[in-house]
PDB file of N, CA and C in Angstrom:
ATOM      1  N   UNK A 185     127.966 196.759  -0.424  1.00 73.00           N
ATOM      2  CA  UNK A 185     127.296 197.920  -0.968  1.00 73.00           C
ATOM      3  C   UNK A 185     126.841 198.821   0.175  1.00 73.00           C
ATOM      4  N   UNK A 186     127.124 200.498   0.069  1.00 79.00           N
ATOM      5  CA  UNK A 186     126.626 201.047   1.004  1.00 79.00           C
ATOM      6  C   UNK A 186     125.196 201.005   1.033  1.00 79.00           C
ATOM      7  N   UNK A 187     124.841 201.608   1.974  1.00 86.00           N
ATOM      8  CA  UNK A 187     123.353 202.375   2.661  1.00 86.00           C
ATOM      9  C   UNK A 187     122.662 202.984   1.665  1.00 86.00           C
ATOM     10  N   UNK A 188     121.544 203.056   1.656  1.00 85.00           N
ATOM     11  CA  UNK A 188     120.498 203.833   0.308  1.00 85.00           C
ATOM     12  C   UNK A 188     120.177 205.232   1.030  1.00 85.00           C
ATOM     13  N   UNK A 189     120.771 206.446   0.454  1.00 84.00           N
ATOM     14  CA  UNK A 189     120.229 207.416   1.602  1.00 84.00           C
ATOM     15  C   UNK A 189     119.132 208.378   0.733  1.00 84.00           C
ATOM     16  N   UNK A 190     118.158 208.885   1.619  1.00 91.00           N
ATOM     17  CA  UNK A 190     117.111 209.628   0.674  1.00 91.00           C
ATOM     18  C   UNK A 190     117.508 211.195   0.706  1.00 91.00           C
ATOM     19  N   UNK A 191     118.008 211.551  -0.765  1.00 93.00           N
ATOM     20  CA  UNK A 191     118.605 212.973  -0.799  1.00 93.00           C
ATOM     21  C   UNK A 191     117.970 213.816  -0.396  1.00 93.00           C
ATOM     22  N   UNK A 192     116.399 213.705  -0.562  1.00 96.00           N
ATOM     23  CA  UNK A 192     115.519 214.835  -0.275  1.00 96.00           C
ATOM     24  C   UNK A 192     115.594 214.960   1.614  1.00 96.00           C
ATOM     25  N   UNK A 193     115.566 213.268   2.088  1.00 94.00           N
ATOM     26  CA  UNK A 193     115.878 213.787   3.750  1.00 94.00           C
ATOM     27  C   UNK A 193     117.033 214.364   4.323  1.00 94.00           C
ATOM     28  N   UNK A 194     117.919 214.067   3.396  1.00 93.00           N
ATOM     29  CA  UNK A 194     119.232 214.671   3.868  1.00 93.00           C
ATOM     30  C   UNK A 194     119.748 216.107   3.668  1.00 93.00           C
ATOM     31  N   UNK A 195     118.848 216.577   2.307  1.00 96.00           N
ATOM     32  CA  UNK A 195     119.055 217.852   2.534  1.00 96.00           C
ATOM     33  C   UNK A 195     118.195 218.692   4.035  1.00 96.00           C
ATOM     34  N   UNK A 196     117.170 217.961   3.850  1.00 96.00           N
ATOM     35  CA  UNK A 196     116.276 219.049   4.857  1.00 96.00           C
ATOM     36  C   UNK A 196     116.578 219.010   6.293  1.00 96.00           C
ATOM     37  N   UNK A 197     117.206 217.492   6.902  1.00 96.00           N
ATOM     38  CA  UNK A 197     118.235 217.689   7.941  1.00 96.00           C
ATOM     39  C   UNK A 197     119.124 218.700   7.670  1.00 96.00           C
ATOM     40  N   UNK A 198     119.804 218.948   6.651  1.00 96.00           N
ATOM     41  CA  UNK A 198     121.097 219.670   6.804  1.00 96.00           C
ATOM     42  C   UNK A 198     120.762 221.239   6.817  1.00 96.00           C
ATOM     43  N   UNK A 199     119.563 221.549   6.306  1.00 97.00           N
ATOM     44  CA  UNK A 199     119.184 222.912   6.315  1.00 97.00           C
ATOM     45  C   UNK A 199     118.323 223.311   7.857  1.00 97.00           C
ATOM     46  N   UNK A 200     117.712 222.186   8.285  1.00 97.00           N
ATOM     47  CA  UNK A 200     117.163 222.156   9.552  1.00 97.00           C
ATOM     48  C   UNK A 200     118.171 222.822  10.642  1.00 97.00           C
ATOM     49  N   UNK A 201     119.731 221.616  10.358  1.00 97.00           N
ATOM     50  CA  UNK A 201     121.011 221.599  11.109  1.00 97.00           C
ATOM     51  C   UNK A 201     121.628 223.595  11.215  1.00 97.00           C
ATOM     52  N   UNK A 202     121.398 223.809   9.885  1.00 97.00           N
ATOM     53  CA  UNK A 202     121.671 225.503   9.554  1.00 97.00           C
ATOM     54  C   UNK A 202     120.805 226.717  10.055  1.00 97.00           C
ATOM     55  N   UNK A 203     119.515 226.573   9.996  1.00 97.00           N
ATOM     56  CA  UNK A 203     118.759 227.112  10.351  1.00 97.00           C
ATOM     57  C   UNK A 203     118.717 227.224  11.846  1.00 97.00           C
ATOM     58  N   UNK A 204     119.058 226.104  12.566  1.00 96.00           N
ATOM     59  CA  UNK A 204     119.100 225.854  13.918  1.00 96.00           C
ATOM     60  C   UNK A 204     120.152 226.736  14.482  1.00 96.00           C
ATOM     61  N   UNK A 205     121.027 226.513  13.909  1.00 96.00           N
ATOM     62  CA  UNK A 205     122.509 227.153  14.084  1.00 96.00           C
ATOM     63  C   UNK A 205     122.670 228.926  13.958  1.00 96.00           C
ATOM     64  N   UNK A 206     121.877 229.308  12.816  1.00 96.00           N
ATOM     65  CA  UNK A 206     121.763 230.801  12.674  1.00 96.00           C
ATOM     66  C   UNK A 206     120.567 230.947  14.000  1.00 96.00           C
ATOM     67  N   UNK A 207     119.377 230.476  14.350  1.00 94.00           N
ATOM     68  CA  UNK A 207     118.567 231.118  15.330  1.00 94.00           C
ATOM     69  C   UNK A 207     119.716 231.051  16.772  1.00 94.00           C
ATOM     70  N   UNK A 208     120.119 230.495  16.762  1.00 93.00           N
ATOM     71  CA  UNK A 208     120.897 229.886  18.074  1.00 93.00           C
ATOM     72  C   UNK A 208     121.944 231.477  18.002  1.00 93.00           C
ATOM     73  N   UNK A 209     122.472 231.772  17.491  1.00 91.00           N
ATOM     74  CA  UNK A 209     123.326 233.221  17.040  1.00 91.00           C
ATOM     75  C   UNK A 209     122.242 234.670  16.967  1.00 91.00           C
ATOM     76  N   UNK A 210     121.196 233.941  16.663  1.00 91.00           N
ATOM     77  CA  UNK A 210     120.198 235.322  16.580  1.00 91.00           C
ATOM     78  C   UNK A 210     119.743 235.584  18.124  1.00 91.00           C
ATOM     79  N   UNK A 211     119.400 234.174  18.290  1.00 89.00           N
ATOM     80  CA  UNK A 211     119.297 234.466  19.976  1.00 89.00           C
ATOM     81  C   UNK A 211     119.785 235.248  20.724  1.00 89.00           C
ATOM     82  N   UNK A 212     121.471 235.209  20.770  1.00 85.00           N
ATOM     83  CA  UNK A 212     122.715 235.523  21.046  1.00 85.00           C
ATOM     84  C   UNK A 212     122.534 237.072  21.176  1.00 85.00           C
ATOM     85  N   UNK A 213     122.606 237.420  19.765  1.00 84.00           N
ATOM     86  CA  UNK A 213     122.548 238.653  19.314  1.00 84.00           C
ATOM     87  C   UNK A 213     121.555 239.525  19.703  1.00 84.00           C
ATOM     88  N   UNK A 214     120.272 239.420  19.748  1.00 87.00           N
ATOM     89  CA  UNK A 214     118.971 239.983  19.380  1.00 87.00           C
ATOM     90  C   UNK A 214     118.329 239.674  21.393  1.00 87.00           C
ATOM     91  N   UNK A 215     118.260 238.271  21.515  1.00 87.00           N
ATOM     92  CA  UNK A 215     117.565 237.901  22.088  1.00 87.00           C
ATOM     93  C   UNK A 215     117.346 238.368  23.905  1.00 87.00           C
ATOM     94  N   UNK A 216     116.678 239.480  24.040  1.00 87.00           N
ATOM     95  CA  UNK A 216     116.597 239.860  25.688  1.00 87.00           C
ATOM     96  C   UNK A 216     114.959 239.910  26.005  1.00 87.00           C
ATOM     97  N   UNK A 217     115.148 239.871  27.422  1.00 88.00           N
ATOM     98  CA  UNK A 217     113.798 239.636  28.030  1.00 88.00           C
ATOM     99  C   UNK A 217     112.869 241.079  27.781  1.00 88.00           C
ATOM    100  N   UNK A 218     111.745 240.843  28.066  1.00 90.00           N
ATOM    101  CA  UNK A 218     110.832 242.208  28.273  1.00 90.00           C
ATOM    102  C   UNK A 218     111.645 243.107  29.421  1.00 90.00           C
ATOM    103  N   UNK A 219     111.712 242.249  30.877  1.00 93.00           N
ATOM    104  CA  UNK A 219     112.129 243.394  31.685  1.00 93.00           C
ATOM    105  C   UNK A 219     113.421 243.894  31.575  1.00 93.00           C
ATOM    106  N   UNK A 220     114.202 243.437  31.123  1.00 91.00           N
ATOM    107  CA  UNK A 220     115.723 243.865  30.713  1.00 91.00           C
ATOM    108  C   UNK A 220     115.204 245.048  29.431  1.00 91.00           C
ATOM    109  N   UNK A 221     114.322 244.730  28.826  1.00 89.00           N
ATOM    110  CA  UNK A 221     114.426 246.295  27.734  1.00 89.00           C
ATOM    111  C   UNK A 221     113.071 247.106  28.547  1.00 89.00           C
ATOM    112  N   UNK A 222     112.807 247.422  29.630  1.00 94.00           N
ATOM    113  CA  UNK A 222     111.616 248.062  30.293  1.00 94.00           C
ATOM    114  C   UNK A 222     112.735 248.413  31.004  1.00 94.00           C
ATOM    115  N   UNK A 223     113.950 248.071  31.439  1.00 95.00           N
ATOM    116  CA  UNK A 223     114.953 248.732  32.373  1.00 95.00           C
ATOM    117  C   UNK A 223     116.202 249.328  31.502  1.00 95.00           C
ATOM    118  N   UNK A 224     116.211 249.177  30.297  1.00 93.00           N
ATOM    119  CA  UNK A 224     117.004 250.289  29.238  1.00 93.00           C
ATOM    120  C   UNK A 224     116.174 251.013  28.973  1.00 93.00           C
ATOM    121  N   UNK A 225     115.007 251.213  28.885  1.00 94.00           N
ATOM    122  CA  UNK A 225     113.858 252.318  28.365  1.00 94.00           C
ATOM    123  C   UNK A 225     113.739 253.356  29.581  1.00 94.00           C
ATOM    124  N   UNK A 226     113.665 252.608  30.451  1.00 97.00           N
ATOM    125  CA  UNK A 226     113.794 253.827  32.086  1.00 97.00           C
ATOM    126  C   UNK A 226     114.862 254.158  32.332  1.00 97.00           C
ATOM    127  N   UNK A 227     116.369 253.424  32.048  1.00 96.00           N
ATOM    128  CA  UNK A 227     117.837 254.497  31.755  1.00 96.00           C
ATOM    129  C   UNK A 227     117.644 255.536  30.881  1.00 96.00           C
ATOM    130  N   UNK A 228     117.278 254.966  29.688  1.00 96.00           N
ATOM    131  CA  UNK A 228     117.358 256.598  28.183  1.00 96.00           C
ATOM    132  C   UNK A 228     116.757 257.263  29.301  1.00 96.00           C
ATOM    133  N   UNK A 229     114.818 257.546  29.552  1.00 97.00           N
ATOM    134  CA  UNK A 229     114.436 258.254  29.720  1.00 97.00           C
ATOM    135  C   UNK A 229     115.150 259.327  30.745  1.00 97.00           C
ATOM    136  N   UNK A 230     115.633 258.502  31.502  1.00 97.00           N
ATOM    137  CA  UNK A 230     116.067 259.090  32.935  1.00 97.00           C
ATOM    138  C   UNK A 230     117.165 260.247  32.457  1.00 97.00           C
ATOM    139  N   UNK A 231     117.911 259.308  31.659  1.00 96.00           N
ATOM    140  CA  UNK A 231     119.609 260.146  31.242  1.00 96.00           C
ATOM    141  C   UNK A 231     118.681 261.817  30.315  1.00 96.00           C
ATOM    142  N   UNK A 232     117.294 261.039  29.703  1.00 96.00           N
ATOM    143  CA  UNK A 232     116.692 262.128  28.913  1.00 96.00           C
ATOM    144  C   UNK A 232     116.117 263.688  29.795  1.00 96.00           C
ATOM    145  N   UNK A 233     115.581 263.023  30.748  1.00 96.00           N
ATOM    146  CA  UNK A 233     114.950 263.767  31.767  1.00 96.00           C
ATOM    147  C   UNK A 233     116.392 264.654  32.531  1.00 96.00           C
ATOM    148  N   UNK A 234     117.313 264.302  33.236  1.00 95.00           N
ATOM    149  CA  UNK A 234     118.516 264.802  33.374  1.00 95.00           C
ATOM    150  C   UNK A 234     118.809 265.707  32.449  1.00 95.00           C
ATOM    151  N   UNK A 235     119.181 265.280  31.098  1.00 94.00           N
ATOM    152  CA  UNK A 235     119.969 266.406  30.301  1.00 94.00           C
ATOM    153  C   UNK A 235     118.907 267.579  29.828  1.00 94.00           C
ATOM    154  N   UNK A 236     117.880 267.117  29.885  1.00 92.00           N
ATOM    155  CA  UNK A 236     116.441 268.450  29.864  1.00 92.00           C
ATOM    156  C   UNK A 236     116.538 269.684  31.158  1.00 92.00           C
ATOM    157  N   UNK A 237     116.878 268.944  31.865  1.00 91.00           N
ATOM    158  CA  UNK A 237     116.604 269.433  33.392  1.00 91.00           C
ATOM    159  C   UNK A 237     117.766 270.827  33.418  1.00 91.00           C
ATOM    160  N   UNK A 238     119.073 269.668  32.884  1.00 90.00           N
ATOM    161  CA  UNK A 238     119.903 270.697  32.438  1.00 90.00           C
ATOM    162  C   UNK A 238     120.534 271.612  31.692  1.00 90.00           C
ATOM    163  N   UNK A 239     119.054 271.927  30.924  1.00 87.00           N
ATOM    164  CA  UNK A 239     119.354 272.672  29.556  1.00 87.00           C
ATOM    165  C   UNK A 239     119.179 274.285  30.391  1.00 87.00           C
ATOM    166  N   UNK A 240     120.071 274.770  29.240  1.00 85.00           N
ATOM    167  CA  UNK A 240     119.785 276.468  29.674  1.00 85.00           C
ATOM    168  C   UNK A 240     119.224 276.723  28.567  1.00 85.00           C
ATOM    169  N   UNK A 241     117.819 277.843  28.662  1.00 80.00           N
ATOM    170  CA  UNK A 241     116.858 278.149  28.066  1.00 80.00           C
ATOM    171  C   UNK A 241     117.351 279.388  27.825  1.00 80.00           C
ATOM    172  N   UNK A 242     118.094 280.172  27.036  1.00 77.00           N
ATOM    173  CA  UNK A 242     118.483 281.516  26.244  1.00 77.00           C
ATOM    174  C   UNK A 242     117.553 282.458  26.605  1.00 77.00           C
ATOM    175  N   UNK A 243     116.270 282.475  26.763  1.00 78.00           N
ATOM    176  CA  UNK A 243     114.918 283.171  27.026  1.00 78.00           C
ATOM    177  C   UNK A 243     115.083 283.656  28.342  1.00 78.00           C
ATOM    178  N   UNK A 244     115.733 282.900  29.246  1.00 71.00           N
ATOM    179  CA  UNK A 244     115.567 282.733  30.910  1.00 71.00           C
ATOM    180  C   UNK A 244     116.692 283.725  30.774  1.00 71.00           C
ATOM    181  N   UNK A 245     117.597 283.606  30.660  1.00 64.00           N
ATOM    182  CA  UNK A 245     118.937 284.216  30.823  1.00 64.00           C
ATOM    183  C   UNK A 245     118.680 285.774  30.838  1.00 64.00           C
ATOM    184  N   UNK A 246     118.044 285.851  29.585  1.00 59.00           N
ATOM    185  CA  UNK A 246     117.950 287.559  29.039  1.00 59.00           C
ATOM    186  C   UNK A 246     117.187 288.634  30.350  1.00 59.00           C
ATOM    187  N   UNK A 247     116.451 287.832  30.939  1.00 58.00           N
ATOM    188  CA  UNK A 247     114.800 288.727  31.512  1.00 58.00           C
ATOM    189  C   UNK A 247     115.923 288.969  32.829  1.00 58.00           C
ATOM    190  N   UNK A 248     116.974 288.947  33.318  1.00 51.00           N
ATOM    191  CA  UNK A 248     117.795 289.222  34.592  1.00 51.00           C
ATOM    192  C   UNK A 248     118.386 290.142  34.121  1.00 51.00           C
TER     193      UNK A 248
END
């Protein structure tokens, strides 16, 4: 005769097993340090500050 297994533990291993498995992918996906997004926040700005810098102001143009 087999083993007596307790359904209720075996589900919650197996959802444990799933749950584990999706954070492990979220990690993946999602998961970066503070200073790695404090050093994409000072690229935008920078690229932001640049393309400001190089705007032509229609106003400026006219008064020459």
């Amino acid at each position: 005769m087999g083993d007596v297994v307790n359904l209720n533990k075996f589900r919650k291993q197996k959802a444990k097993k799933e749950e584990e498995k999706t954070a492990s992918s979220n990690r993946l996906l999602f998961g970066r340090t503070k200073q790695s997004k404090e050093i994409d926040k000072k690229k935008q700005e920078a690229a932001r500050k640049k393309l400001d810098d190089l705007k032509i102001d229609p106003t400026e143009t006219d008064k020459s």
